[in-house]
C-alpha positions as a printed Julia matrix, in Angstrom:
81×3 Matrix{Float64}:
  0.0    0.0     0.0
  1.38   3.38   -1.02
  1.77   5.96    1.74
  2.23   9.72    1.47
  5.46   9.54    3.48
  7.05   6.9     1.22
 10.27   8.07   -0.39
 10.12   7.91   -4.19
 12.61   8.62   -6.96
 11.9   12.01   -8.53
 14.69  11.91  -11.14
 18.04  10.29  -11.96
 21.22  12.04  -13.07
 24.69  10.93  -14.1
 26.29  13.9   -12.35
 26.25  14.36   -8.57
 26.55  18.1    -9.17
 23.37  18.21  -11.26
 21.51  16.02   -8.77
 22.5   18.31   -5.91
 21.46  21.4    -7.88
 18.01  19.87   -8.38
 17.87  19.0    -4.68
 18.72  22.61   -3.83
 16.06  24.01   -6.17
 13.44  21.72   -4.65
 14.45  22.5    -1.08
 14.54  26.25   -1.72
 10.91  25.88   -2.8
  9.84  23.97    0.31
 10.13  20.37   -0.88
 12.32  18.09    1.24
 14.64  16.17   -1.09
 17.65  13.91   -0.89
 20.28  12.49   -3.19
 20.87   8.74   -3.09
 24.27   7.59   -4.26
 25.91  10.75   -2.88
 28.34   9.59   -0.22
 31.35  11.54    1.0
 32.82   8.38    2.48
 32.37   6.6    -0.84
 34.05   9.48   -2.66
 36.98   9.44   -0.24
 37.49   5.7    -0.57
 36.94   5.32   -4.31
 37.68   8.76   -5.69
 35.26  10.94   -7.57
 33.14   8.87   -9.89
 30.08   9.71  -11.86
 27.22   7.31  -11.61
 23.5    7.2   -11.29
 22.4    9.69   -8.67
 18.75   9.56   -7.61
 16.94  12.63   -6.35
 14.25  11.44   -3.96
 11.22  13.15   -2.43
  8.25  12.11   -0.34
  5.41  10.7    -2.42
  3.13  13.51   -1.17
  5.54  16.08   -2.69
  6.1   14.41   -6.07
  3.61  16.47   -8.08
  4.83  19.7    -6.45
  8.43  18.74   -7.29
  7.49  18.33  -10.97
  5.76  21.72  -10.96
  8.81  23.37   -9.4
 11.25  21.89  -11.89
  8.94  22.64  -14.83
  9.06  26.32  -13.86
 12.81  26.22  -13.03
 14.49  24.31  -15.87
 18.18  23.63  -15.42
 20.42  25.4   -17.85
 23.7   23.73  -18.68
 26.45  26.26  -19.33
 28.24  26.02  -22.67
 31.74  24.93  -21.68
 33.17  25.27  -25.22
 33.46  29.07  -25.18
């Protein structure tokens, strides 16, 4: 049975930086979010590696999270300049 306080995956990213930016945008708009796969201890032991990072939210906040990100699209800077 699904509960409002279940943690669900909102989105997945290859970059921990991008995942944490999304987490910050959500939290600055009142949605509690977390990043799974983001571990300082893991980074210290294995070095910096990109992998699948999951931004998670409570099920009750999922629709609000989509609305927030739809109105705050991430812009990737052009690094070739």
